[in-house]
PDB file of C-alpha atoms in Angstrom:
ATOM      1  CA  MET U 200      99.078 -13.434  47.215  1.00 45.00           C
ATOM      2  CA  PRO U 201      97.866 -13.766  43.600  1.00 49.00           C
ATOM      3  CA  ASN U 202      96.028 -10.934  41.834  1.00 49.00           C
ATOM      4  CA  PRO U 203      92.231 -11.240  41.852  1.00 51.00           C
ATOM      5  CA  PRO U 204      90.549 -12.063  38.537  1.00 52.00           C
ATOM      6  CA  ARG U 205      89.475  -9.095  36.411  1.00 53.00           C
ATOM      7  CA  LYS U 206      85.935  -8.605  35.123  1.00 53.00           C
ATOM      8  CA  ASN U 207      86.653 -10.640  32.010  1.00 50.00           C
ATOM      9  CA  GLY U 208      88.040 -13.492  34.112  1.00 49.00           C
ATOM     10  CA  LEU U 209      91.660 -12.835  33.139  1.00 48.00           C
ATOM     11  CA  ARG U 210      94.344 -11.785  35.530  1.00 51.00           C
ATOM     12  CA  LYS U 211      96.076  -8.466  35.040  1.00 56.00           C
ATOM     13  CA  ASP U 212      99.227  -8.831  32.911  1.00 63.00           C
ATOM     14  CA  GLN U 213     102.103  -9.057  35.357  1.00 74.00           C
ATOM     15  CA  ARG U 214     104.867  -9.497  32.777  1.00 87.00           C
ATOM     16  CA  PRO U 215     107.817  -7.285  33.584  1.00 92.00           C
ATOM     17  CA  VAL U 216     108.500  -4.487  31.134  1.00 93.00           C
ATOM     18  CA  THR U 217     111.487  -5.386  28.992  1.00 94.00           C
ATOM     19  CA  GLU U 218     113.822  -3.494  26.726  1.00 96.00           C
ATOM     20  CA  ALA U 219     111.922  -5.067  23.813  1.00 95.00           C
ATOM     21  CA  ASP U 220     108.756  -3.356  25.103  1.00 95.00           C
ATOM     22  CA  TYR U 221     110.556   0.009  25.061  1.00 96.00           C
ATOM     23  CA  ASP U 222     111.768  -0.654  21.506  1.00 96.00           C
ATOM     24  CA  GLU U 223     108.265  -1.695  20.395  1.00 96.00           C
ATOM     25  CA  VAL U 224     106.636   1.432  21.895  1.00 95.00           C
ATOM     26  CA  ARG U 225     109.293   3.600  20.206  1.00 96.00           C
ATOM     27  CA  ARG U 226     108.752   1.842  16.835  1.00 96.00           C
ATOM     28  CA  LEU U 227     104.938   1.961  16.923  1.00 95.00           C
ATOM     29  CA  HIS U 228     104.955   5.567  18.118  1.00 94.00           C
ATOM     30  CA  ALA U 229     107.181   6.476  15.166  1.00 93.00           C
ATOM     31  CA  GLN U 230     104.532   4.951  12.888  1.00 92.00           C
ATOM     32  CA  GLY U 231     102.034   7.444  14.294  1.00 89.00           C
ATOM     33  CA  LEU U 232      99.967   5.026  16.362  1.00 90.00           C
ATOM     34  CA  GLY U 233      98.188   6.347  19.416  1.00 90.00           C
ATOM     35  CA  ARG U 234      98.510   5.041  22.936  1.00 91.00           C
ATOM     36  CA  ASN U 235      95.488   2.742  22.797  1.00 91.00           C
ATOM     37  CA  ALA U 236      96.482   1.319  19.405  1.00 92.00           C
ATOM     38  CA  ILE U 237      99.997   0.598  20.691  1.00 95.00           C
ATOM     39  CA  ALA U 238      98.559  -1.060  23.807  1.00 94.00           C
ATOM     40  CA  ARG U 239      96.338  -3.315  21.673  1.00 95.00           C
ATOM     41  CA  GLU U 240      99.219  -4.132  19.311  1.00 95.00           C
ATOM     42  CA  MET U 241     101.538  -5.079  22.187  1.00 95.00           C
ATOM     43  CA  GLY U 242      98.949  -6.782  24.385  1.00 94.00           C
ATOM     44  CA  ARG U 243      99.734  -4.342  27.164  1.00 94.00           C
ATOM     45  CA  GLY U 244      97.568  -1.978  29.181  1.00 93.00           C
ATOM     46  CA  PRO U 245      97.274   1.663  28.073  1.00 92.00           C
ATOM     47  CA  ARG U 246      98.733   2.781  31.415  1.00 93.00           C
ATOM     48  CA  THR U 247     101.862   0.650  30.808  1.00 94.00           C
ATOM     49  CA  VAL U 248     102.281   2.196  27.356  1.00 94.00           C
ATOM     50  CA  SER U 249     101.838   5.700  28.831  1.00 92.00           C
ATOM     51  CA  VAL U 250     104.535   5.059  31.438  1.00 94.00           C
ATOM     52  CA  ILE U 251     106.974   3.652  28.855  1.00 95.00           C
ATOM     53  CA  ALA U 252     106.295   6.565  26.473  1.00 94.00           C
ATOM     54  CA  ALA U 253     106.818   9.114  29.255  1.00 93.00           C
ATOM     55  CA  GLU U 254     110.137   7.483  30.218  1.00 94.00           C
ATOM     56  CA  LEU U 255     111.193   7.631  26.553  1.00 95.00           C
ATOM     57  CA  GLY U 256     110.084  11.284  26.305  1.00 93.00           C
ATOM     58  CA  LEU U 257     107.484  10.449  23.669  1.00 93.00           C
ATOM     59  CA  VAL U 258     104.334  12.517  23.363  1.00 91.00           C
ATOM     60  CA  PHE U 259     101.187  11.322  21.646  1.00 87.00           C
ATOM     61  CA  ASP U 260      99.519  13.585  19.101  1.00 80.00           C
ATOM     62  CA  VAL U 261      96.218  14.671  20.605  1.00 78.00           C
ATOM     63  CA  THR U 262      95.099  16.927  17.754  1.00 78.00           C
ATOM     64  CA  MET U 263      92.885  14.178  16.325  1.00 71.00           C
ATOM     65  CA  THR U 264      91.340  13.611  19.745  1.00 77.00           C
ATOM     66  CA  GLU U 265      90.860  17.343  20.252  1.00 83.00           C
ATOM     67  CA  GLU U 266      89.289  17.708  16.804  1.00 85.00           C
ATOM     68  CA  ALA U 267      86.995  14.724  17.414  1.00 83.00           C
ATOM     69  CA  THR U 268      85.977  16.213  20.764  1.00 88.00           C
ATOM     70  CA  ARG U 269      85.233  19.597  19.153  1.00 90.00           C
ATOM     71  CA  HIS U 270      83.185  17.799  16.508  1.00 91.00           C
ATOM     72  CA  ARG U 271      81.189  15.860  19.122  1.00 91.00           C
ATOM     73  CA  VAL U 272      80.575  19.043  21.129  1.00 92.00           C
ATOM     74  CA  ALA U 273      79.337  20.799  17.969  1.00 93.00           C
ATOM     75  CA  GLN U 274      77.050  17.847  17.170  1.00 94.00           C
ATOM     76  CA  LEU U 275      75.590  17.956  20.668  1.00 93.00           C
ATOM     77  CA  ALA U 276      75.017  21.718  20.394  1.00 92.00           C
ATOM     78  CA  ALA U 277      73.202  21.201  17.091  1.00 93.00           C
ATOM     79  CA  LEU U 278      71.058  18.439  18.602  1.00 94.00           C
ATOM     80  CA  ARG U 279      70.202  20.658  21.575  1.00 93.00           C
ATOM     81  CA  ALA U 280      69.187  23.450  19.209  1.00 93.00           C
ATOM     82  CA  GLU U 281      67.013  21.090  17.147  1.00 95.00           C
ATOM     83  CA  THR U 282      65.390  19.709  20.285  1.00 95.00           C
ATOM     84  CA  ALA U 283      64.758  23.249  21.543  1.00 93.00           C
ATOM     85  CA  ILE U 284      63.024  24.085  18.253  1.00 94.00           C
ATOM     86  CA  ASP U 285      60.920  20.917  18.508  1.00 95.00           C
ATOM     87  CA  LEU U 286      59.901  21.837  22.056  1.00 94.00           C
ATOM     88  CA  HIS U 287      58.915  25.342  20.946  1.00 92.00           C
ATOM     89  CA  LEU U 288      56.829  23.873  18.136  1.00 94.00           C
ATOM     90  CA  ASP U 289      55.208  21.445  20.595  1.00 95.00           C
ATOM     91  CA  ALA U 290      54.318  24.365  22.857  1.00 93.00           C
ATOM     92  CA  LEU U 291      52.788  26.174  19.894  1.00 93.00           C
ATOM     93  CA  LYS U 292      50.680  23.118  18.962  1.00 95.00           C
ATOM     94  CA  LEU U 293      49.540  22.719  22.564  1.00 94.00           C
ATOM     95  CA  THR U 294      48.446  26.338  22.883  1.00 93.00           C
ATOM     96  CA  GLN U 295      46.697  26.272  19.509  1.00 94.00           C
ATOM     97  CA  SER U 296      44.753  23.165  20.499  1.00 94.00           C
ATOM     98  CA  MET U 297      43.213  25.145  23.373  1.00 91.00           C
ATOM     99  CA  TRP U 298      40.986  26.934  20.841  1.00 93.00           C
ATOM    100  CA  GLU U 299      40.201  24.086  18.448  1.00 95.00           C
ATOM    101  CA  PRO U 300      37.285  21.626  18.477  1.00 96.00           C
ATOM    102  CA  ALA U 301      37.811  18.674  20.796  1.00 95.00           C
ATOM    103  CA  VAL U 302      36.205  15.480  21.986  1.00 95.00           C
ATOM    104  CA  ILE U 303      35.565  15.085  25.685  1.00 92.00           C
ATOM    105  CA  TYR U 304      34.947  11.595  26.985  1.00 90.00           C
ATOM    106  CA  ASN U 305      34.385   9.620  30.129  1.00 90.00           C
ATOM    107  CA  PHE U 306      34.264   6.024  31.298  1.00 88.00           C
ATOM    108  CA  GLY U 307      31.917   5.511  34.165  1.00 86.00           C
ATOM    109  CA  GLY U 308      28.839   4.168  35.799  1.00 84.00           C
ATOM    110  CA  LYS U 309      28.307   0.700  37.117  1.00 87.00           C
ATOM    111  CA  GLU U 310      28.419  -0.627  33.547  1.00 87.00           C
ATOM    112  CA  ASN U 311      31.701   1.299  32.934  1.00 88.00           C
ATOM    113  CA  THR U 312      30.285   2.804  29.775  1.00 91.00           C
ATOM    114  CA  TYR U 313      32.113   5.094  27.392  1.00 91.00           C
ATOM    115  CA  ALA U 314      30.499   8.452  26.688  1.00 91.00           C
ATOM    116  CA  TYR U 315      31.817  11.276  24.533  1.00 93.00           C
ATOM    117  CA  GLU U 316      30.813  14.641  23.161  1.00 94.00           C
ATOM    118  CA  HIS U 317      32.219  16.933  20.482  1.00 96.00           C
ATOM    119  CA  VAL U 318      32.777  20.469  21.759  1.00 95.00           C
ATOM    120  CA  ASP U 319      33.906  23.726  20.121  1.00 95.00           C
ATOM    121  CA  GLU U 320      36.932  23.924  22.408  1.00 93.00           C
ATOM    122  CA  PRO U 321      38.321  21.958  25.356  1.00 93.00           C
ATOM    123  CA  PRO U 322      36.930  22.546  28.856  1.00 92.00           C
ATOM    124  CA  ALA U 323      38.780  24.951  31.145  1.00 92.00           C
ATOM    125  CA  ILE U 324      40.567  22.187  33.081  1.00 92.00           C
ATOM    126  CA  ASP U 325      41.922  20.734  29.838  1.00 93.00           C
ATOM    127  CA  LYS U 326      43.023  24.207  28.710  1.00 92.00           C
ATOM    128  CA  LYS U 327      44.849  24.571  32.004  1.00 93.00           C
ATOM    129  CA  ASN U 328      46.612  21.251  31.431  1.00 93.00           C
ATOM    130  CA  LEU U 329      47.476  22.178  27.841  1.00 93.00           C
ATOM    131  CA  MET U 330      48.919  25.511  29.010  1.00 92.00           C
ATOM    132  CA  ALA U 331      50.945  23.762  31.739  1.00 93.00           C
ATOM    133  CA  ALA U 332      52.336  21.293  29.217  1.00 94.00           C
ATOM    134  CA  ALA U 333      53.195  24.142  26.820  1.00 93.00           C
ATOM    135  CA  GLY U 334      54.933  25.989  29.656  1.00 93.00           C
ATOM    136  CA  ILE U 335      57.001  22.930  30.523  1.00 94.00           C
ATOM    137  CA  ALA U 336      58.008  22.493  26.866  1.00 94.00           C
ATOM    138  CA  LEU U 337      59.114  26.138  26.645  1.00 92.00           C
ATOM    139  CA  GLU U 338      60.979  25.951  29.947  1.00 93.00           C
ATOM    140  CA  LYS U 339      62.880  22.851  28.830  1.00 93.00           C
ATOM    141  CA  SER U 340      63.622  24.464  25.481  1.00 92.00           C
ATOM    142  CA  LEU U 341      65.081  27.539  27.146  1.00 91.00           C
ATOM    143  CA  LYS U 342      67.234  25.354  29.383  1.00 92.00           C
ATOM    144  CA  LEU U 343      68.613  23.557  26.329  1.00 90.00           C
ATOM    145  CA  VAL U 344      69.386  26.784  24.460  1.00 89.00           C
ATOM    146  CA  PRO U 345      69.200  29.857  26.711  1.00 88.00           C
ATOM    147  CA  PRO U 346      68.403  33.145  24.991  1.00 82.00           C
ATOM    148  CA  ALA U 347      71.337  35.395  24.179  1.00 77.00           C
ATOM    149  CA  GLU U 348      72.225  37.954  26.822  1.00 70.00           C
ATOM    150  CA  ASP U 349      71.567  40.845  24.440  1.00 58.00           C
ATOM    151  CA  SER U 350      67.841  40.459  24.055  1.00 59.00           C
ATOM    152  CA  GLY U 351      67.448  43.819  22.335  1.00 64.00           C
ATOM    153  CA  ALA U 352      65.780  45.326  25.388  1.00 65.00           C
ATOM    154  CA  GLU U 353      67.975  48.433  25.233  1.00 70.00           C
ATOM    155  CA  ASP U 354      67.140  48.939  21.563  1.00 70.00           C
ATOM    156  CA  ALA U 355      63.448  48.556  22.358  1.00 67.00           C
ATOM    157  CA  ARG U 356      63.677  51.118  25.182  1.00 70.00           C
ATOM    158  CA  SER U 357      65.501  53.513  22.864  1.00 75.00           C
ATOM    159  CA  MET U 358      62.911  53.055  20.127  1.00 72.00           C
ATOM    160  CA  LEU U 359      60.052  53.582  22.584  1.00 73.00           C
ATOM    161  CA  GLY U 360      61.767  56.706  23.915  1.00 76.00           C
ATOM    162  CA  GLN U 361      62.106  58.104  20.405  1.00 79.00           C
ATOM    163  CA  LEU U 362      58.485  57.214  19.698  1.00 74.00           C
ATOM    164  CA  MET U 363      57.365  59.077  22.826  1.00 75.00           C
ATOM    165  CA  VAL U 364      59.391  62.152  21.837  1.00 76.00           C
ATOM    166  CA  GLY U 365      57.849  62.035  18.362  1.00 73.00           C
ATOM    167  CA  LEU U 366      54.321  61.603  19.752  1.00 74.00           C
ATOM    168  CA  LYS U 367      54.814  64.541  22.128  1.00 77.00           C
ATOM    169  CA  ALA U 368      56.060  66.733  19.275  1.00 76.00           C
ATOM    170  CA  ALA U 369      53.051  65.729  17.145  1.00 74.00           C
ATOM    171  CA  TYR U 370      50.717  66.453  20.073  1.00 75.00           C
ATOM    172  CA  ASP U 371      52.318  69.845  20.710  1.00 81.00           C
ATOM    173  CA  GLN U 372      52.035  70.692  17.004  1.00 81.00           C
ATOM    174  CA  ALA U 373      48.373  69.605  16.924  1.00 76.00           C
ATOM    175  CA  VAL U 374      47.595  71.740  20.002  1.00 78.00           C
ATOM    176  CA  THR U 375      49.382  74.736  18.450  1.00 84.00           C
ATOM    177  CA  GLU U 376      47.531  74.308  15.143  1.00 77.00           C
ATOM    178  CA  GLU U 377      44.209  73.912  16.963  1.00 76.00           C
ATOM    179  CA  ALA U 378      44.838  77.052  18.959  1.00 77.00           C
ATOM    180  CA  ALA U 379      45.812  78.925  15.797  1.00 76.00           C
ATOM    181  CA  ASN U 380      42.673  77.697  14.041  1.00 70.00           C
ATOM    182  CA  GLY U 381      40.537  78.749  17.020  1.00 64.00           C
ATOM    183  CA  GLU U 382      42.008  82.267  17.029  1.00 60.00           C
ATOM    184  CA  ALA U 383      41.588  82.557  13.283  1.00 55.00           C
ATOM    185  CA  GLU U 384      37.941  81.532  13.554  1.00 54.00           C
ATOM    186  CA  GLY U 385      37.342  83.996  16.382  1.00 54.00           C
ATOM    187  CA  GLU U 386      38.769  86.893  14.317  1.00 51.00           C
ATOM    188  CA  SER U 387      36.470  86.371  11.387  1.00 49.00           C
ATOM    189  CA  PRO U 388      33.128  88.302  11.331  1.00 46.00           C
TER     190      PRO U 388
END
């Protein structure tokens, strides 16, 4: 039974692998070509080249592929960070627009007329919608670039604790000084 046509209308190459194919893979590999380049050069499938190379004990250098992958991953991380910043800025614009002058409008009536009015700030329903949109932008931003695990909460608790100790000491000192001033005033004639 013949092989079915491939997507491009050609039949899969059924040529048997010859000793010349082994020699060609060995030669092209020695020139530093990768698997796909060798396959294109020989008119063979990448899988055929992989099998021949494995039988010959040849290994393809993947450092370029690994480096290219690392580069692409870094580019994607940078794009995610930029998009997260844009979303944060969008959220800021949306929340600021809740308190700025706006135009409210309506189409209606049997004549389908357009009516509008300038207002000092958007109506409550529009503020609600603006806040919802800002919330969605922030949520998406945080999904793109989650905050670091160490949010500084422990440092903040420590600082607040030290502040409370300092405030208590200042209060105690003020009470002591007030009491001393009261006794001194009571002793004078």
